[in-house]
Amino acid sequence: GSQLLWQDVFGETLAGLAETRPEITGITAAMPTGTSMNRMMRFPDRFFDVGISEGHAVTFAGGLAAAGKKPFVAIYSSFLQRGLDNIIHDVAIQGLPVTFCIDRAGLVGEDGVTHHGLYDITFLRMIPGMTVASPMDAATLRDLLYTATDFHAPLSIRYPRGKAGETDMTAPMSRIEPGKGRALSVSDCSRVAILSFGPIGTEAIRALELLKDKGISADLYDMIWAKPLDTGIIDSIAAADKAIVTIEDGALEGGFGSAVAEYLAEKGSRVPVRRLGVPDRWVMHGSVSQLREECGIDAAAIVRAVEAFAGRLTEYKFNK
């Protein structure tokens, strides 16, 4: 395996899938190298850079999908905001199979306040029929792209700027079921479950190691989907009387953690939930690690949240 950027995993995987799937088309809005959509240039009649016009990129993709093509639209999260109306009116209402490949999702670091991709979970989650996924690792990104090739509805896949870690680009890909997460670590004696969405889960994995050193165990689930949610996982945690900590690289308002809290509230569950995400204020320049610390979404913040619950929970049964 080699250390590839998330965008390269995306671009190489999509171009590989396009070799055998002539209906796959790639669209970007003046970001061919930034998104690695330029890998699709080897199919000149199936690659479209429409310039700085994100709304048009989305509507054009809707038209291609209506005509039987399989469009993948690669746009930075910050700039996809400019296509929100088009997503709703020209893709989602018709239920068209457009895949939104959302690069630079989450905190992007040195590009500053205008470039963080913090709002896509919130604004996509509210759209009927939209699916919202985020892979924790490169293998899951490849599986999601493979899943997209036969997906018959709008699909959003968000991933950050930067390195995706060790990546085997030759590994076979498999389909991922929408609304199904995966358990990474579960133990009977833990009192707290961490639900992570996307690559920020690597901070949760680090947090588990730090907690283990303190003699505290916690469960960890990589949820993969913010919409539809894996309610089976949430129900099983609630049934086991565990508290929940959610972690996401995006705005807290209306995000993944909100989806979890809404689901539990609708059920009348008394499971305590602590949501970790980017707080309700503008985040300025800084390295990604500095900003994660400042926003309270790094491993240390996850440890603090779990400890706060673990100390209080020994006496309770919340669901009874």
GROMACS .gro file of C-alpha atoms in nm:
model
  320
    1GLY     CA    1   0.000   0.000   0.000
    2SER     CA    2   0.104   0.362  -0.049
    3GLN     CA    3   0.016   0.693   0.118
    4LEU     CA    4  -0.226   0.852  -0.126
    5LEU     CA    5  -0.432   1.169  -0.090
    6TRP     CA    6  -0.807   1.121  -0.049
    7GLN     CA    7  -0.860   1.299  -0.382
    8ASP     CA    8  -0.621   1.058  -0.557
    9VAL     CA    9  -0.799   0.753  -0.415
   10PHE     CA   10  -1.120   0.905  -0.552
   11GLY     CA   11  -0.982   0.996  -0.897
   12GLU     CA   12  -0.797   0.669  -0.958
   13THR     CA   13  -1.089   0.457  -0.838
   14LEU     CA   14  -1.345   0.643  -1.050
   15ALA     CA   15  -1.129   0.622  -1.364
   16GLY     CA   16  -1.076   0.251  -1.297
   17LEU     CA   17  -1.451   0.193  -1.268
   18ALA     CA   18  -1.509   0.398  -1.584
   19GLU     CA   19  -1.291   0.156  -1.785
   20THR     CA   20  -1.568  -0.105  -1.781
   21ARG     CA   21  -1.869   0.123  -1.729
   22PRO     CA   22  -1.917   0.344  -2.038
   23GLU     CA   23  -2.209   0.528  -1.874
   24ILE     CA   24  -1.984   0.680  -1.603
   25THR     CA   25  -1.915   1.049  -1.661
   26GLY     CA   26  -1.708   1.289  -1.453
   27ILE     CA   27  -1.798   1.654  -1.393
   28THR     CA   28  -1.614   1.922  -1.203
   29ALA     CA   29  -1.639   2.300  -1.175
   30ALA     CA   30  -1.288   2.436  -1.240
   31MET     CA   31  -1.131   2.189  -0.992
   32PRO     CA   32  -0.996   1.909  -1.216
   33THR     CA   33  -0.658   1.873  -1.044
   34GLY     CA   34  -0.779   1.980  -0.697
   35THR     CA   35  -1.036   1.699  -0.698
   36SER     CA   36  -0.827   1.457  -0.914
   37MET     CA   37  -1.123   1.437  -1.152
   38ASN     CA   38  -0.853   1.500  -1.416
   39ARG     CA   39  -0.793   1.123  -1.405
   40MET     CA   40  -1.112   1.100  -1.614
   41MET     CA   41  -0.945   1.297  -1.894
   42ARG     CA   42  -0.841   0.963  -2.042
   43PHE     CA   43  -1.208   0.942  -2.152
   44PRO     CA   44  -1.228   1.282  -2.326
   45ASP     CA   45  -1.595   1.246  -2.422
   46ARG     CA   46  -1.693   1.159  -2.064
   47PHE     CA   47  -1.504   1.431  -1.874
   48PHE     CA   48  -1.654   1.778  -1.829
   49ASP     CA   49  -1.496   2.076  -1.658
   50VAL     CA   50  -1.776   2.333  -1.668
   51GLY     CA   51  -1.576   2.618  -1.515
   52ILE     CA   52  -1.661   2.818  -1.206
   53SER     CA   53  -2.033   2.738  -1.217
   54GLU     CA   54  -2.120   2.484  -0.949
   55GLY     CA   55  -2.496   2.522  -0.991
   56HIS     CA   56  -2.464   2.442  -1.360
   57ALA     CA   57  -2.238   2.144  -1.284
   58VAL     CA   58  -2.515   1.997  -1.066
   59THR     CA   59  -2.800   2.067  -1.311
   60PHE     CA   60  -2.593   1.932  -1.603
   61ALA     CA   61  -2.531   1.614  -1.400
   62GLY     CA   62  -2.906   1.586  -1.343
   63GLY     CA   63  -2.964   1.607  -1.718
   64LEU     CA   64  -2.703   1.337  -1.788
   65ALA     CA   65  -2.858   1.113  -1.521
   66ALA     CA   66  -3.206   1.163  -1.669
   67ALA     CA   67  -3.061   1.050  -2.002
   68GLY     CA   68  -2.926   0.726  -1.854
   69LYS     CA   69  -2.568   0.829  -1.777
   70LYS     CA   70  -2.397   0.779  -1.441
   71PRO     CA   71  -2.257   1.120  -1.346
   72PHE     CA   72  -2.009   1.177  -1.064
   73VAL     CA   73  -1.975   1.543  -0.963
   74ALA     CA   74  -1.658   1.638  -0.774
   75ILE     CA   75  -1.679   1.973  -0.595
   76TYR     CA   76  -1.526   2.107  -0.274
   77SER     CA   77  -1.773   2.115   0.015
   78SER     CA   78  -1.738   2.494   0.052
   79PHE     CA   79  -1.832   2.548  -0.314
   80LEU     CA   80  -2.111   2.290  -0.325
   81GLN     CA   81  -2.305   2.543  -0.113
   82ARG     CA   82  -2.346   2.740  -0.438
   83GLY     CA   83  -2.533   2.448  -0.594
   84LEU     CA   84  -2.781   2.376  -0.313
   85ASP     CA   85  -3.088   2.494  -0.505
   86ASN     CA   86  -2.978   2.290  -0.806
   87ILE     CA   87  -2.930   1.979  -0.591
   88ILE     CA   88  -3.283   2.013  -0.456
   89HIS     CA   89  -3.465   2.107  -0.778
   90ASP     CA   90  -3.267   1.942  -1.055
   91VAL     CA   91  -3.152   1.618  -0.890
   92ALA     CA   92  -3.329   1.530  -0.566
   93ILE     CA   93  -3.695   1.597  -0.655
   94GLN     CA   94  -3.657   1.362  -0.954
   95GLY     CA   95  -3.457   1.112  -0.747
   96LEU     CA   96  -3.182   1.112  -1.011
   97PRO     CA   97  -2.873   0.892  -0.960
   98VAL     CA   98  -2.613   1.168  -0.936
   99THR     CA   99  -2.317   1.098  -0.706
  100PHE     CA  100  -2.176   1.403  -0.527
  101CYS     CA  101  -1.808   1.352  -0.446
  102ILE     CA  102  -1.750   1.616  -0.182
  103ASP     CA  103  -1.382   1.698  -0.145
  104ARG     CA  104  -1.229   1.922   0.124
  105ALA     CA  105  -1.509   1.827   0.365
  106GLY     CA  106  -1.451   1.932   0.726
  107LEU     CA  107  -1.173   2.156   0.854
  108VAL     CA  108  -0.925   2.227   0.574
  109GLY     CA  109  -0.662   2.418   0.770
  110GLU     CA  110  -0.459   2.693   0.609
  111ASP     CA  111  -0.712   2.790   0.340
  112GLY     CA  112  -0.909   2.971   0.609
  113VAL     CA  113  -1.266   3.052   0.700
  114THR     CA  114  -1.413   3.055   0.347
  115HIS     CA  115  -1.280   2.710   0.257
  116HIS     CA  116  -1.376   2.489   0.552
  117GLY     CA  117  -1.639   2.237   0.443
  118LEU     CA  118  -1.851   2.238   0.755
  119TYR     CA  119  -2.212   2.261   0.636
  120ASP     CA  120  -2.263   1.983   0.380
  121ILE     CA  121  -2.385   1.720   0.630
  122THR     CA  122  -2.650   1.962   0.754
  123PHE     CA  123  -2.771   2.094   0.419
  124LEU     CA  124  -2.775   1.755   0.245
  125ARG     CA  125  -2.936   1.568   0.535
  126MET     CA  126  -3.249   1.781   0.513
  127ILE     CA  127  -3.318   1.687   0.149
  128PRO     CA  128  -3.572   1.405   0.100
  129GLY     CA  129  -3.426   1.102  -0.077
  130MET     CA  130  -3.065   1.216  -0.035
  131THR     CA  131  -2.812   0.972   0.109
  132VAL     CA  132  -2.511   1.106   0.298
  133ALA     CA  133  -2.203   0.891   0.351
  134SER     CA  134  -1.848   0.948   0.469
  135PRO     CA  135  -1.574   0.682   0.468
  136MET     CA  136  -1.337   0.649   0.762
  137ASP     CA  137  -1.066   0.503   0.539
  138ALA     CA  138  -0.961   0.477   0.176
  139ALA     CA  139  -1.091   0.120   0.137
  140THR     CA  140  -1.439   0.237   0.239
  141LEU     CA  141  -1.420   0.531  -0.005
  142ARG     CA  142  -1.344   0.284  -0.285
  143ASP     CA  143  -1.635   0.064  -0.175
  144LEU     CA  144  -1.871   0.364  -0.168
  145LEU     CA  145  -1.770   0.465  -0.522
  146TYR     CA  146  -1.825   0.107  -0.636
  147THR     CA  147  -2.165   0.109  -0.462
  148ALA     CA  148  -2.250   0.436  -0.641
  149THR     CA  149  -2.215   0.276  -0.985
  150ASP     CA  150  -2.537   0.080  -0.928
  151PHE     CA  151  -2.713   0.321  -0.693
  152HIS     CA  152  -3.045   0.452  -0.821
  153ALA     CA  153  -3.083   0.769  -0.613
  154PRO     CA  154  -2.883   1.081  -0.524
  155LEU     CA  155  -2.574   0.988  -0.320
  156SER     CA  156  -2.327   1.215  -0.137
  157ILE     CA  157  -1.981   1.097  -0.033
  158ARG     CA  158  -1.777   1.342   0.177
  159TYR     CA  159  -1.402   1.318   0.243
  160PRO     CA  160  -1.137   1.564   0.360
  161ARG     CA  161  -0.831   1.729   0.215
  162GLY     CA  162  -0.504   1.547   0.280
  163LYS     CA  163  -0.364   1.197   0.318
  164ALA     CA  164  -0.588   0.892   0.327
  165GLY     CA  165  -0.328   0.661   0.484
  166GLU     CA  166  -0.207   0.325   0.356
  167THR     CA  167  -0.411   0.237   0.050
  168ASP     CA  168  -0.423  -0.083  -0.153
  169MET     CA  169  -0.560   0.037  -0.486
  170THR     CA  170  -0.571  -0.318  -0.627
  171ALA     CA  171  -0.795  -0.465  -0.356
  172PRO     CA  172  -1.133  -0.590  -0.477
  173MET     CA  173  -1.423  -0.359  -0.395
  174SER     CA  174  -1.757  -0.458  -0.246
  175ARG     CA  175  -2.101  -0.301  -0.215
  176ILE     CA  176  -2.192  -0.116   0.103
  177GLU     CA  177  -2.548  -0.122   0.229
  178PRO     CA  178  -2.691   0.226   0.289
  179GLY     CA  179  -2.764   0.290   0.656
  180LYS     CA  180  -2.532   0.018   0.785
  181GLY     CA  181  -2.231   0.111   0.998
  182ARG     CA  182  -1.968  -0.117   1.146
  183ALA     CA  183  -1.850  -0.199   1.496
  184LEU     CA  184  -1.477  -0.135   1.540
  185SER     CA  185  -1.455  -0.211   1.911
  186VAL     CA  186  -1.724  -0.337   2.149
  187SER     CA  187  -1.691  -0.466   2.504
  188ASP     CA  188  -1.941  -0.577   2.766
  189CYS     CA  189  -1.784  -0.371   3.043
  190SER     CA  190  -1.789  -0.035   2.864
  191ARG     CA  191  -2.043   0.228   2.969
  192VAL     CA  192  -1.998   0.461   2.671
  193ALA     CA  193  -2.021   0.414   2.293
  194ILE     CA  194  -1.851   0.651   2.048
  195LEU     CA  195  -2.028   0.695   1.714
  196SER     CA  196  -1.796   0.847   1.456
  197PHE     CA  197  -1.878   0.974   1.109
  198GLY     CA  198  -1.601   0.987   0.850
  199PRO     CA  199  -1.221   1.009   0.876
  200ILE     CA  200  -1.237   1.196   1.209
  201GLY     CA  201  -1.285   0.841   1.340
  202THR     CA  202  -0.906   0.814   1.341
  203GLU     CA  203  -0.912   1.058   1.635
  204ALA     CA  204  -1.159   0.823   1.807
  205ILE     CA  205  -0.925   0.528   1.752
  206ARG     CA  206  -0.646   0.731   1.916
  207ALA     CA  207  -0.884   0.820   2.199
  208LEU     CA  208  -0.953   0.450   2.264
  209GLU     CA  209  -0.580   0.390   2.313
  210LEU     CA  210  -0.553   0.686   2.552
  211LEU     CA  211  -0.859   0.565   2.745
  212LYS     CA  212  -0.718   0.214   2.769
  213ASP     CA  213  -0.409   0.359   2.939
  214LYS     CA  214  -0.646   0.510   3.197
  215GLY     CA  215  -0.830   0.181   3.244
  216ILE     CA  216  -1.148   0.298   3.070
  217SER     CA  217  -1.306   0.101   2.788
  218ALA     CA  218  -1.541   0.249   2.530
  219ASP     CA  219  -1.715   0.107   2.226
  220LEU     CA  220  -1.647   0.255   1.883
  221TYR     CA  221  -1.869   0.240   1.576
  222ASP     CA  222  -1.777   0.375   1.233
  223MET     CA  223  -2.126   0.480   1.123
  224ILE     CA  224  -2.041   0.552   0.752
  225TRP     CA  225  -2.392   0.699   0.694
  226ALA     CA  226  -2.544   1.017   0.838
  227LYS     CA  227  -2.854   0.949   0.627
  228PRO     CA  228  -2.999   0.693   0.650
  229LEU     CA  229  -2.875   0.635   1.005
  230ASP     CA  230  -2.790   0.288   1.133
  231THR     CA  231  -3.068   0.284   1.392
  232GLY     CA  232  -2.994  -0.081   1.470
  233ILE     CA  233  -2.659   0.017   1.617
  234ILE     CA  234  -2.816   0.303   1.814
  235ASP     CA  235  -3.094   0.076   1.945
  236SER     CA  236  -2.841  -0.185   2.060
  237ILE     CA  237  -2.641   0.079   2.250
  238ALA     CA  238  -2.958   0.212   2.413
  239ALA     CA  239  -3.065  -0.141   2.509
  240ALA     CA  240  -2.725  -0.191   2.677
  241ASP     CA  241  -2.772   0.127   2.883
  242LYS     CA  242  -2.463   0.295   2.742
  243ALA     CA  243  -2.416   0.668   2.694
  244ILE     CA  244  -2.331   0.799   2.346
  245VAL     CA  245  -2.058   1.034   2.227
  246THR     CA  246  -2.085   1.143   1.861
  247ILE     CA  247  -1.791   1.286   1.668
  248GLU     CA  248  -1.796   1.455   1.328
  249ASP     CA  249  -1.578   1.691   1.124
  250GLY     CA  250  -1.855   1.939   1.052
  251ALA     CA  251  -2.093   2.188   1.209
  252LEU     CA  252  -2.275   2.067   1.520
  253GLU     CA  253  -2.597   2.245   1.416
  254GLY     CA  254  -2.809   1.989   1.232
  255GLY     CA  255  -2.520   1.752   1.169
  256PHE     CA  256  -2.459   1.381   1.226
  257GLY     CA  257  -2.475   1.406   1.606
  258SER     CA  258  -2.803   1.595   1.574
  259ALA     CA  259  -2.941   1.310   1.363
  260VAL     CA  260  -2.853   1.062   1.640
  261ALA     CA  261  -3.001   1.287   1.913
  262GLU     CA  262  -3.319   1.345   1.707
  263TYR     CA  263  -3.369   0.972   1.660
  264LEU     CA  264  -3.332   0.904   2.033
  265ALA     CA  265  -3.558   1.196   2.124
  266GLU     CA  266  -3.832   1.071   1.888
  267LYS     CA  267  -3.815   0.730   2.058
  268GLY     CA  268  -3.843   0.891   2.400
  269SER     CA  269  -3.508   0.740   2.497
  270ARG     CA  270  -3.325   0.882   2.798
  271VAL     CA  271  -2.980   0.776   2.678
  272PRO     CA  272  -2.745   1.071   2.736
  273VAL     CA  273  -2.578   1.202   2.420
  274ARG     CA  274  -2.275   1.429   2.398
  275ARG     CA  275  -2.214   1.568   2.050
  276LEU     CA  276  -1.862   1.664   1.943
  277GLY     CA  277  -1.827   1.870   1.627
  278VAL     CA  278  -1.739   2.218   1.507
  279PRO     CA  279  -1.903   2.475   1.737
  280ASP     CA  280  -2.144   2.745   1.620
  281ARG     CA  281  -1.887   3.011   1.530
  282TRP     CA  282  -1.650   3.097   1.245
  283VAL     CA  283  -1.327   2.898   1.243
  284MET     CA  284  -1.026   3.090   1.114
  285HIS     CA  285  -0.682   2.990   0.986
  286GLY     CA  286  -0.467   2.722   1.145
  287SER     CA  287  -0.331   2.376   1.084
  288VAL     CA  288  -0.587   2.096   1.085
  289SER     CA  289  -0.448   1.960   1.414
  290GLN     CA  290  -0.461   2.306   1.577
  291LEU     CA  291  -0.817   2.361   1.458
  292ARG     CA  292  -0.932   2.014   1.570
  293GLU     CA  293  -0.800   2.093   1.916
  294GLU     CA  294  -0.960   2.439   1.916
  295CYS     CA  295  -1.297   2.297   1.803
  296GLY     CA  296  -1.289   2.007   2.051
  297ILE     CA  297  -1.288   1.724   1.797
  298ASP     CA  298  -0.942   1.578   1.859
  299ALA     CA  299  -0.857   1.260   2.050
  300ALA     CA  300  -0.809   1.451   2.377
  301ALA     CA  301  -1.160   1.601   2.352
  302ILE     CA  302  -1.310   1.257   2.289
  303VAL     CA  303  -1.127   1.123   2.595
  304ARG     CA  304  -1.268   1.409   2.807
  305ALA     CA  305  -1.621   1.342   2.686
  306VAL     CA  306  -1.598   0.967   2.756
  307GLU     CA  307  -1.442   1.026   3.099
  308ALA     CA  308  -1.717   1.271   3.194
  309PHE     CA  309  -1.976   1.001   3.118
  310ALA     CA  310  -1.778   0.706   3.255
  311GLY     CA  311  -1.746   0.874   3.593
  312ARG     CA  312  -2.120   0.938   3.625
  313LEU     CA  313  -2.276   0.630   3.474
  314THR     CA  314  -2.198   0.348   3.709
  315GLU     CA  315  -2.520   0.401   3.907
  316TYR     CA  316  -2.773   0.458   3.632
  317LYS     CA  317  -3.009   0.272   3.411
  318PHE     CA  318  -3.147   0.538   3.177
  319ASN     CA  319  -3.396   0.343   2.972
  320LYS     CA  320  -3.599   0.188   3.249
   0.00000   0.00000   0.00000
